[in-house]
């Protein structure tokens, strides 16, 4: 987040300035960055601190009391296990169900999105067929439609298929691609040298073979971006599970979290709510940290490849 | 190995651009044939049609006895080396070499999980593949970096791997699409020699595409000179050089290029458009014509000849390229090093001349050469 910009010739520019002065300028440059970081991290810090407070102090914090400290005097680590135990109607089981459902949905969506979007992106980038340009524009046009517009028709469609209160409406659409991700893949694949695909054809690959053995492995940077975006979106998705999932055993973590909040109607047990929120967020943070290198590389290489 | 025949092959791209026009060509079995011509002459398109990467709009392409117009690239038994190497960047050198062989396995991975006999056959196949890869790697001296990724190799090493990938397949025909153009001058000359040696060793049919006429002359058993989708001449390098079929071939082959002077033949005299009179080769038909004089055939003379002025000199060590001005006609000559000075007069002679019909691609005329 905080990086020094190194410009060619920067040394000669600063030759007249003494090094302590330069250090002061560097420090000054960091002040807005640090302020920005503090601002962004404040809600996260507040959530973590409240999750470790006692029930009473957390409740007071919610009411705007000044009891929140930089770090709790006596961190209540058991809040986390308490929260997980008290989700839903069955201790532990409801939480584990929700966790398993979230994992199943998220992994399936990532796999579906990567496979379908890269395949369609490959077709748009490399396969010449009648109406390709028109179809691509039509696909891009679907990005202009707000999700709310298709919500009811989709619900009716899935209800007619008998998929309501199953995980299928959350998973299956991912296997049919999404416009933005297809666009990302298409742009990246258009930059892969044609000769590589021709070499593949001479080596005995058909279209599917070219996609699977050459194009998909070369798309790793885009795949990292798409996978991280899909993970964060699906893991945190609240609206779709709320619409389609009715039984507690089918809940995902986002819904389980919500039912936890209403279960305690109001501001009681806010420490448990925060504890569960932190626990839910940890996989996202870990994934981002693990994929950070690929992710940032991907953003760069996607931009200049061509 | 096999010969390659093209009969009346035409390639038209959408939009009406004719890349190759009614091309008839026989590429003999085991020969090193070079398609050469300026950019956009249709040489790469011809090669790609032989490979199956482009479909011919009309005409017949045969490899050996088989007509391959409708045969997909993988079944044509040809291997291609691309200008930019086209190595799979995510695979090690070894995997790059194995890949074409793995794709042609006769045994099934899934069956080998179920049946012992299939498993044994597959293992034997794997051993055979490894042996072929090792043999190709040794032949091209790339065994030391089999486990590296292509991006960890130099240009020359990558080119060897690209050749190796073609070599392991043991194809009927090797197609080389400007494989040396990305290499620096020194390496290019070294790789030329290696390509020649490889061809001698394998005795395979090789078709090489280049726009570099020097590369073509040094590599090819047979040269095919093309321009605007049309074949202008087919023949061994010496014939192309000594007896160019037309004005285009004459001007294209040779460095520096042949001097071409427009004018008229009357009797034994050739009068250039600027009025300078030269002696035409014996037996040349009369009329408007183009006289061609190779720079190497121009010599400085102390015993009479044509008077000229030295316009510029490029000294190349063992020789020098001199531009002479003969009454407004500019001619380049490749001469022995001497004490010539720019702006000074000189006397030159030349003894081998070619005469072509007038026009951009005028045909060779008479007995010149």
XYZ file of C-alpha atoms in Angstrom:
675
model
C 0.000 0.000 0.000
C 2.785 2.340 0.884
C 5.418 2.339 -1.742
C 8.123 4.739 -2.703
C 7.903 5.739 -6.319
C 11.334 5.495 -7.915
C 11.756 7.651 -10.949
C 14.670 7.583 -13.332
C 16.782 10.602 -12.666
C 15.262 11.015 -9.254
C 18.721 10.934 -7.716
C 19.988 13.866 -9.684
C 16.845 15.785 -8.862
C 17.475 15.520 -5.163
C 21.222 16.079 -5.353
C 20.908 19.587 -3.989
C 18.787 18.418 -1.053
C 20.445 17.015 2.047
C 19.444 13.472 2.995
C 17.662 14.384 6.303
C 15.514 16.842 4.354
C 14.749 14.152 1.823
C 13.824 11.771 4.643
C 11.458 14.402 6.047
C 9.772 14.768 2.640
C 9.471 10.975 2.439
C 7.897 10.895 5.883
C 5.480 13.674 4.982
C 4.471 11.763 1.899
C 3.583 8.820 4.125
C 1.329 10.825 6.420
C -1.742 10.819 4.142
C -1.120 7.174 3.317
C -0.981 6.256 7.003
C -4.105 8.289 7.704
C -5.886 6.537 4.846
C -4.804 3.136 6.129
C -5.986 3.964 9.645
C -9.332 5.088 8.286
C -9.736 1.885 6.285
C -8.630 -0.390 9.109
C -10.674 1.301 11.838
C -13.885 -0.762 11.341
C -11.833 -3.957 11.263
C -9.993 -3.031 14.439
C -13.270 -2.033 16.127
C -14.826 -5.355 15.145
C -11.894 -7.355 16.516
C -11.806 -5.366 19.768
C -15.545 -5.673 20.379
C -15.404 -9.395 19.576
C -12.977 -9.797 22.503
C -14.905 -7.680 25.007
C -17.264 -8.934 27.687
C -20.964 -8.875 26.891
C -21.519 -5.822 29.087
C -18.669 -3.707 27.710
C -19.496 -4.653 24.109
C -23.091 -3.584 24.667
C -21.933 -0.261 26.071
C -19.612 0.216 23.114
C -22.561 -0.251 20.794
C -24.433 2.457 22.650
C -21.584 4.852 21.951
C -19.905 4.517 25.303
C -16.224 5.296 25.611
C -15.267 1.904 26.928
C -13.611 0.647 23.786
C -9.864 0.557 24.306
C -7.024 0.013 21.876
C -6.895 -3.575 23.113
C -9.223 -5.197 25.683
C -7.746 -5.560 29.190
C -9.037 -9.062 29.457
C -9.587 -10.543 25.930
C -12.512 -12.962 25.949
C -11.201 -15.526 23.454
C -14.020 -17.896 24.345
C -16.394 -15.470 22.597
C -15.386 -17.156 19.362
C -16.287 -20.659 20.422
C -19.410 -19.369 22.139
C -20.509 -17.642 18.965
C -19.969 -20.730 16.835
C -21.828 -22.869 19.324
C -24.789 -20.553 19.505
C -25.404 -20.150 15.790
C -28.773 -21.591 14.737
C -30.880 -24.080 16.595
C -28.331 -26.895 17.031
C -25.104 -26.079 18.889
C -22.061 -26.423 16.625
C -23.965 -28.398 13.981
C -25.697 -25.322 12.551
C -22.412 -23.482 12.329
C -20.608 -26.410 10.738
C -23.483 -26.864 8.278
C -23.253 -23.210 7.301
C -19.487 -23.422 6.985
C -19.694 -26.547 4.818
C -22.393 -24.971 2.643
C -20.341 -21.831 2.183
C -17.288 -23.864 1.211
C -19.260 -26.035 -1.237
C -20.912 -23.033 -2.858
C -17.746 -20.946 -3.022
C -15.487 -23.686 -4.414
C -18.115 -24.702 -6.966
C -18.643 -21.114 -8.046
C -14.900 -20.544 -8.468
C -14.471 -23.732 -10.491
C -17.562 -22.981 -12.574
C -16.612 -19.373 -13.190
C -13.027 -20.124 -14.170
C -13.977 -22.981 -16.496
C -16.919 -21.318 -18.192
C -15.493 -17.809 -18.476
C -12.122 -18.937 -19.804
C -13.798 -21.220 -22.342
C -16.158 -18.520 -23.577
C -13.405 -15.892 -23.475
C -11.210 -18.215 -25.567
C -13.994 -18.660 -28.100
C -14.551 -14.916 -28.367
C -10.821 -14.244 -28.671
C -9.750 -17.016 -31.020
C -12.556 -18.903 -32.742
C -13.847 -17.209 -35.869
C -17.577 -17.679 -36.223
C -20.438 -15.788 -37.754
C -21.905 -13.177 -35.430
C -18.955 -13.196 -33.040
C -18.792 -9.413 -32.701
C -22.538 -9.081 -32.225
C -22.636 -11.828 -29.621
C -19.758 -10.271 -27.740
C -21.537 -6.920 -27.642
C -24.731 -8.619 -26.504
C -22.802 -10.320 -23.730
C -21.227 -7.028 -22.673
C -24.674 -5.460 -22.667
C -25.752 -7.866 -19.936
C -23.308 -6.046 -17.650
C -25.570 -3.001 -17.880
C -28.468 -4.892 -16.303
C -28.603 -4.434 -12.517
C -28.832 -7.732 -10.641
C -32.100 -6.569 -9.089
C -33.769 -6.568 -12.516
C -33.158 -10.270 -13.077
C -33.790 -11.286 -9.484
C -37.489 -12.067 -9.785
C -37.375 -13.747 -13.224
C -34.487 -15.884 -11.997
C -36.330 -16.814 -8.848
C -39.382 -17.839 -10.885
C -37.167 -19.857 -13.215
C -35.448 -21.719 -10.400
C -38.742 -22.252 -8.579
C -40.223 -23.835 -11.695
C -37.199 -26.150 -11.765
C -37.736 -27.079 -8.133
C -34.366 -25.703 -7.092
C -35.547 -23.329 -4.374
C -34.103 -24.226 -0.959
C -31.192 -26.048 -2.571
C -27.662 -24.802 -3.236
C -28.136 -25.231 -6.996
C -29.353 -21.671 -7.775
C -26.191 -20.371 -6.128
C -23.861 -22.760 -7.962
C -25.210 -23.591 -11.401
C -25.296 -20.034 -12.879
C -21.530 -19.805 -12.347
C -21.071 -22.583 -14.901
C -22.691 -20.376 -17.528
C -20.162 -17.559 -17.297
C -20.394 -13.956 -16.285
C -19.905 -11.058 -18.647
C -17.162 -9.222 -16.788
C -15.002 -12.279 -16.209
C -15.469 -13.413 -19.804
C -14.348 -9.964 -20.879
C -11.232 -10.231 -18.682
C -10.333 -13.637 -20.116
C -11.075 -12.585 -23.671
C -8.745 -9.602 -23.448
C -5.951 -11.656 -21.938
C -6.313 -14.550 -24.381
C -6.289 -12.140 -27.331
C -2.715 -11.307 -26.263
C -1.483 -14.915 -26.415
C 0.620 -15.340 -29.584
C -1.312 -17.081 -32.356
C 1.756 -19.210 -33.138
C 1.385 -21.006 -29.782
C -2.094 -22.161 -30.701
C -0.965 -23.095 -34.191
C 1.873 -25.133 -32.692
C -0.747 -26.826 -30.526
C -2.863 -27.638 -33.554
C 0.132 -29.159 -35.329
C 0.902 -31.114 -32.165
C -2.536 -32.646 -32.327
C -4.812 -30.509 -30.196
C -8.389 -29.626 -31.034
C -10.183 -26.534 -29.737
C -10.914 -28.047 -26.344
C -7.362 -29.375 -26.065
C -5.950 -25.949 -26.930
C -8.103 -24.365 -24.245
C -7.319 -26.900 -21.570
C -3.624 -27.547 -22.225
C -2.339 -24.229 -23.515
C -4.725 -21.342 -22.962
C -5.893 -22.097 -19.417
C -2.378 -22.644 -17.983
C -1.230 -19.397 -19.595
C -4.179 -17.539 -18.079
C -2.981 -18.069 -14.502
C -2.802 -14.333 -13.684
C -6.372 -13.737 -14.853
C -7.535 -16.919 -13.192
C -6.059 -15.675 -9.898
C -8.007 -12.424 -10.210
C -11.228 -14.130 -11.204
C -10.874 -16.736 -8.450
C -10.217 -14.144 -5.728
C -13.063 -11.903 -6.888
C -15.428 -14.866 -7.126
C -14.382 -16.104 -3.708
C -14.903 -12.772 -1.991
C -18.189 -12.126 -3.764
C -19.621 -15.587 -3.135
C -18.339 -15.964 0.424
C -19.865 -12.639 1.401
C -22.965 -12.915 -0.781
C -26.036 -12.314 1.289
C -28.822 -11.587 -1.170
C -28.912 -14.786 -3.243
C -28.746 -17.192 -0.281
C -31.415 -15.091 1.456
C -33.724 -15.469 -1.529
C -33.160 -19.131 -2.285
C -32.307 -20.830 1.013
C -35.040 -21.391 3.526
C -33.999 -24.373 5.647
C -31.413 -23.790 8.342
C -29.422 -26.821 7.181
C -28.906 -25.122 3.798
C -27.785 -21.761 5.162
C -24.464 -20.319 4.168
C -22.338 -18.436 6.703
C -23.669 -15.032 5.615
C -27.241 -16.114 6.320
C -26.271 -17.925 9.492
C -24.667 -14.732 10.673
C -27.822 -12.820 9.942
C -30.053 -15.294 11.744
C -27.680 -15.029 14.684
C -28.257 -11.282 14.782
C -32.041 -11.484 14.687
C -32.006 -14.356 17.120
C -30.746 -11.987 19.770
C -32.969 -9.161 18.561
C -31.125 -5.981 18.964
C -27.871 -5.146 20.627
C -27.465 -8.011 23.081
C -24.565 -10.354 22.484
C -22.983 -8.016 19.998
C -19.606 -9.435 21.070
C -20.655 -12.842 19.703
C -21.888 -11.302 16.463
C -18.557 -9.536 16.035
C -16.634 -12.702 16.889
C -18.464 -14.643 14.207
C -18.029 -11.795 11.719
C -14.283 -11.838 12.321
C -14.187 -15.630 11.982
C -16.103 -15.424 8.715
C -13.765 -12.813 7.335
C -10.535 -14.679 8.106
C -10.615 -16.953 5.003
C -11.003 -13.891 2.756
C -7.985 -12.200 4.305
C -5.895 -15.367 4.205
C -6.797 -15.999 0.582
C -5.958 -12.463 -0.411
C -2.605 -12.641 1.339
C -1.816 -15.991 -0.273
C -2.864 -14.852 -3.743
C -1.525 -11.324 -3.395
C 1.552 -11.868 -5.543
C -0.375 -13.547 -8.349
C -3.137 -11.017 -7.948
C -0.953 -7.943 -8.326
C 1.129 -9.588 -11.077
C -2.094 -10.426 -12.833
C -3.345 -6.876 -12.741
C -0.070 -5.720 -14.238
C 0.385 -8.373 -16.880
C -3.223 -8.176 -17.951
C -2.763 -4.501 -18.622
C 0.329 -4.596 -20.769
C 0.169 -8.006 -22.401
C -0.472 -7.657 -26.066
C 9.820 -38.462 -45.989
C 7.819 -37.367 -48.967
C 7.629 -34.873 -51.755
C 5.143 -32.013 -51.642
C 3.100 -31.013 -54.670
C 1.031 -27.913 -55.148
C -1.225 -27.824 -58.189
C -2.941 -24.567 -59.151
C -3.148 -23.591 -55.486
C -4.780 -20.239 -54.844
C -5.392 -18.530 -51.533
C -7.814 -15.655 -51.351
C -8.469 -13.945 -48.044
C -11.825 -12.383 -47.168
C -11.922 -8.956 -48.743
C -10.605 -10.250 -52.045
C -6.880 -10.152 -51.297
C -5.120 -12.869 -53.296
C -2.146 -14.056 -51.256
C -1.183 -16.925 -53.553
C -2.242 -17.086 -57.193
C -2.484 -20.402 -59.010
C 0.746 -21.755 -57.668
C 2.247 -24.910 -59.223
C 5.200 -26.309 -57.365
C 6.906 -29.635 -56.792
C 9.109 -29.837 -53.722
C 11.256 -32.928 -54.177
C 11.642 -35.548 -51.487
C 14.650 -34.987 -49.251
C 15.494 -31.557 -50.648
C 16.035 -28.365 -48.715
C 13.703 -25.972 -50.492
C 13.609 -22.295 -49.642
C 10.645 -20.068 -50.422
C 12.047 -16.578 -50.690
C 10.587 -13.215 -51.552
C 9.807 -9.803 -50.138
C 7.241 -9.324 -47.354
C 3.707 -10.048 -48.496
C 4.769 -12.246 -51.421
C 2.736 -15.231 -50.212
C 5.607 -17.459 -49.108
C 4.395 -17.846 -45.511
C 0.825 -18.382 -46.695
C 2.065 -21.150 -48.995
C 3.891 -22.771 -46.090
C 0.855 -22.434 -43.833
C -1.331 -24.065 -46.468
C 1.073 -27.000 -46.608
C 0.905 -27.176 -42.795
C -2.884 -27.004 -42.847
C -3.036 -23.791 -40.831
C -4.674 -22.090 -43.825
C -7.036 -23.734 -46.257
C -6.420 -23.355 -49.978
C -9.209 -21.489 -51.791
C -8.649 -23.740 -54.809
C -6.115 -26.219 -56.135
C -4.615 -29.384 -54.721
C -1.920 -29.895 -52.097
C -0.364 -33.351 -51.823
C 2.169 -34.720 -49.392
C 3.574 -37.960 -50.756
C 0.764 -39.748 -52.508
C -1.952 -38.224 -50.359
C -4.033 -35.149 -51.169
C -4.172 -33.249 -47.893
C -6.506 -30.311 -48.630
C -9.068 -31.595 -46.143
C -6.674 -33.284 -43.732
C -6.317 -31.455 -40.376
C -2.812 -30.220 -39.458
C -2.187 -32.959 -36.890
C -2.758 -35.717 -39.451
C -0.517 -34.292 -42.177
C 2.639 -35.582 -40.530
C 4.406 -32.252 -40.848
C 6.290 -30.362 -38.152
C 6.700 -26.630 -38.129
C 9.254 -24.324 -36.563
C 7.843 -20.858 -36.004
C 9.516 -17.482 -36.313
C 8.960 -16.688 -32.634
C 9.717 -20.299 -31.573
C 6.190 -20.859 -30.179
C 7.472 -22.880 -27.233
C 4.839 -23.517 -24.592
C 5.934 -21.065 -21.887
C 4.433 -23.030 -19.006
C 6.235 -26.258 -19.889
C 9.876 -27.161 -19.316
C 12.091 -27.849 -22.314
C 11.627 -31.569 -21.781
C 7.852 -31.292 -21.640
C 7.909 -29.111 -24.741
C 9.780 -31.874 -26.541
C 7.567 -34.639 -25.152
C 4.314 -32.859 -25.852
C 3.895 -33.683 -29.575
C 4.732 -37.333 -28.847
C 2.402 -37.519 -25.835
C -0.415 -36.232 -28.046
C 0.206 -39.100 -30.453
C 0.221 -41.940 -27.940
C -1.649 -45.029 -29.030
C -2.462 -46.206 -25.508
C -5.100 -44.733 -23.236
C -4.339 -43.403 -19.776
C -7.731 -44.477 -18.442
C -7.485 -47.983 -19.888
C -4.005 -48.319 -18.424
C -5.512 -47.778 -14.966
C -7.820 -50.727 -15.513
C -5.881 -53.209 -17.640
C -2.416 -54.585 -16.963
C -1.608 -55.170 -20.642
C -2.513 -51.587 -21.489
C -0.407 -50.395 -18.558
C 2.638 -52.303 -19.827
C 2.139 -50.976 -23.349
C 1.837 -47.457 -22.029
C 4.987 -47.778 -19.982
C 6.875 -49.069 -23.023
C 5.530 -46.103 -24.952
C 6.733 -43.717 -22.247
C 10.199 -45.244 -22.397
C 10.248 -44.879 -26.176
C 9.180 -41.237 -25.879
C 11.898 -40.549 -23.329
C 14.487 -42.143 -25.594
C 13.421 -40.068 -28.572
C 13.451 -36.888 -26.502
C 16.909 -37.728 -25.167
C 18.187 -38.484 -28.680
C 16.840 -35.199 -30.061
C 18.231 -33.279 -27.085
C 21.668 -34.806 -27.598
C 21.572 -34.136 -31.312
C 20.801 -30.459 -30.741
C 22.989 -30.181 -27.628
C 20.166 -29.062 -25.387
C 20.413 -31.876 -22.832
C 21.838 -29.558 -20.195
C 18.745 -27.454 -19.870
C 15.928 -29.937 -20.297
C 14.428 -28.869 -16.990
C 14.461 -25.143 -17.661
C 11.502 -23.099 -18.758
C 11.705 -21.411 -22.185
C 11.977 -17.973 -20.579
C 15.206 -19.086 -18.910
C 16.857 -19.761 -22.286
C 18.665 -17.504 -24.733
C 17.311 -16.926 -28.241
C 19.624 -19.487 -29.790
C 18.764 -22.112 -27.174
C 15.058 -21.510 -27.707
C 15.540 -21.948 -31.422
C 17.232 -25.282 -30.822
C 14.359 -26.413 -28.617
C 11.893 -25.363 -31.311
C 13.887 -27.423 -33.810
C 13.998 -30.278 -31.316
C 10.242 -30.233 -30.977
C 9.973 -30.708 -34.721
C 12.749 -33.277 -34.770
C 11.298 -35.668 -32.157
C 8.226 -36.165 -34.298
C 10.270 -37.553 -37.200
C 7.795 -36.000 -39.637
C 7.585 -36.445 -43.384
C 8.146 -32.752 -43.969
C 9.784 -30.010 -41.874
C 8.326 -26.553 -42.331
C 10.510 -23.685 -41.159
C 8.827 -20.279 -41.062
C 11.608 -17.684 -40.849
C 13.154 -19.533 -37.896
C 16.359 -17.505 -37.917
C 14.956 -14.013 -38.195
C 14.857 -13.399 -34.429
C 18.524 -14.264 -33.946
C 21.436 -11.856 -34.062
C 23.620 -11.861 -37.181
C 26.405 -14.042 -35.777
C 24.078 -16.646 -34.316
C 22.045 -16.666 -37.505
C 25.074 -17.662 -39.527
C 25.950 -20.387 -37.002
C 22.381 -21.711 -37.036
C 22.379 -21.757 -40.842
C 25.299 -24.138 -40.783
C 23.551 -26.249 -38.162
C 20.380 -26.394 -40.217
C 22.368 -27.544 -43.236
C 24.118 -30.180 -41.150
C 20.807 -31.326 -39.684
C 19.338 -31.641 -43.150
C 22.290 -33.675 -44.345
C 21.968 -35.976 -41.325
C 18.226 -36.487 -41.584
C 17.838 -36.337 -45.344
C 14.338 -35.033 -44.706
C 12.197 -32.812 -46.900
C 12.553 -29.320 -45.501
C 10.718 -26.223 -46.632
C 12.164 -23.003 -45.320
C 10.607 -19.565 -45.664
C 12.691 -16.425 -45.525
C 12.783 -12.926 -46.910
C 16.571 -12.903 -46.589
C 17.944 -13.840 -49.996
C 21.414 -14.435 -48.570
C 19.981 -16.991 -46.136
C 18.068 -18.559 -49.014
C 21.151 -18.814 -51.202
C 23.268 -20.400 -48.480
C 20.642 -22.869 -47.230
C 18.623 -24.070 -50.177
C 19.120 -26.942 -52.580
C 16.244 -25.397 -54.464
C 15.007 -21.809 -54.285
C 11.479 -20.706 -55.051
C 11.389 -16.959 -55.654
C 7.952 -15.406 -55.133
C 6.383 -12.002 -55.487
C 2.760 -10.909 -55.080
C 1.601 -14.510 -54.702
C 3.245 -15.638 -57.940
C 6.241 -17.933 -58.340
C 8.839 -16.201 -60.495
C 11.523 -18.828 -60.611
C 12.333 -22.251 -59.200
C 15.842 -23.603 -59.338
C 19.124 -24.207 -57.574
C 20.783 -21.088 -56.100
C 23.459 -20.937 -58.789
C 20.874 -20.921 -61.557
C 18.789 -18.271 -59.810
C 21.876 -16.130 -59.441
C 23.446 -16.698 -62.838
C 20.340 -16.892 -64.955
C 17.527 -14.988 -63.231
C 14.266 -15.663 -65.037
C 13.077 -12.086 -64.946
C 13.867 -8.591 -63.830
C 12.326 -9.089 -60.395
C 14.442 -12.150 -59.596
C 17.509 -10.374 -60.930
C 16.919 -7.397 -58.667
C 15.932 -9.432 -55.617
C 18.743 -11.976 -55.503
C 22.217 -10.698 -54.772
C 23.750 -8.181 -52.385
C 24.226 -5.450 -53.423
C 21.406 -5.876 -55.945
C 21.942 -6.118 -59.672
C 22.190 -2.793 -61.522
C 19.192 -2.541 -63.839
C 19.299 0.022 -66.620
C 16.326 0.757 -68.847
C 16.955 1.460 -72.518
C 16.894 0.064 -76.058
C 18.817 -2.661 -77.871
C 19.798 -1.855 -81.427
C 22.129 -4.323 -83.081
C 24.937 -4.950 -80.611
C 24.404 -1.697 -78.739
C 22.292 -1.071 -75.664
C 21.452 2.611 -75.287
C 20.289 3.574 -71.831
C 17.446 6.024 -71.355
C 20.012 8.670 -70.446
C 21.893 8.082 -73.686
C 24.876 6.064 -72.470
C 25.770 3.266 -74.872
C 26.839 -0.181 -73.623
C 27.614 -3.336 -75.546
C 24.690 -5.740 -75.364
C 25.306 -9.497 -75.002
C 25.569 -11.270 -78.316
C 22.277 -12.506 -79.742
C 20.010 -10.204 -77.756
C 16.727 -9.418 -79.515
C 16.185 -5.788 -80.394
C 13.724 -3.394 -78.791
C 13.040 -1.771 -75.409
C 14.900 -3.708 -72.745
C 16.471 -3.654 -69.306
C 20.191 -4.346 -68.978
C 21.292 -6.065 -65.799
C 24.856 -5.912 -64.506
C 25.906 -7.654 -61.298
C 27.983 -5.447 -58.984
C 30.602 -8.211 -58.768
C 31.106 -8.093 -62.513
C 32.083 -4.435 -62.443
C 35.849 -4.005 -62.328
C 38.151 -1.063 -62.183
C 40.204 -0.853 -65.343
C 43.432 0.831 -66.379
C 43.169 -0.258 -70.007
C 40.091 1.540 -71.226
C 36.376 1.028 -70.562
C 33.512 3.212 -69.465
C 34.362 6.506 -67.757
C 32.574 7.090 -64.485
C 32.740 9.246 -61.372
C 33.016 7.714 -57.925
C 29.989 8.925 -55.936
C 30.406 7.014 -52.710
C 32.505 4.225 -51.239
C 31.618 1.691 -48.529
C 34.774 -0.064 -47.400
C 34.056 -3.578 -46.084
C 37.612 -4.716 -45.427
C 38.263 -7.382 -48.022
C 36.184 -5.541 -50.612
C 34.374 -2.290 -51.147
C 31.024 -1.277 -52.570
C 31.447 1.702 -54.858
C 28.657 3.767 -56.389
C 29.662 5.069 -59.821
C 27.935 7.750 -61.807
C 28.033 7.250 -65.570
C 26.520 10.311 -67.206
C 23.615 10.388 -64.788
C 23.264 6.629 -64.398
C 24.031 5.365 -60.929
C 25.636 1.894 -60.740
C 26.966 0.021 -57.764
C 30.053 -2.120 -58.074
C 31.742 -4.534 -55.678
C 35.447 -4.071 -56.193
C 38.773 -5.092 -54.747
C 40.080 -2.618 -52.173
C 41.954 0.202 -53.881
C 42.868 3.837 -53.431
C 39.706 5.242 -54.991
C 38.536 8.619 -53.672
C 34.989 9.886 -53.671
C 34.389 12.492 -56.375
C 37.324 11.293 -58.508
C 36.958 9.792 -62.010
C 37.434 6.058 -62.608
C 37.304 3.693 -65.549
C 35.280 0.537 -65.250
C 34.534 -2.557 -67.286
C 31.974 -5.321 -66.912
C 31.721 -8.512 -68.842
C 28.605 -10.411 -67.824
C 25.321 -8.743 -68.591
C 21.724 -9.869 -68.458
C 18.962 -8.477 -70.634
C 15.288 -8.476 -69.678
C 12.132 -7.337 -71.408
C 10.995 -3.872 -70.423
C 8.528 -3.690 -67.551
C 8.563 -4.328 -63.819
C 8.857 -8.104 -64.178
C 10.221 -8.331 -67.702
C 11.337 -11.839 -68.690
C 14.909 -12.771 -69.451
C 15.856 -12.231 -73.054
C 18.462 -13.634 -75.377
C 21.531 -15.554 -74.291
C 22.910 -13.145 -71.751
C 24.860 -14.557 -68.871
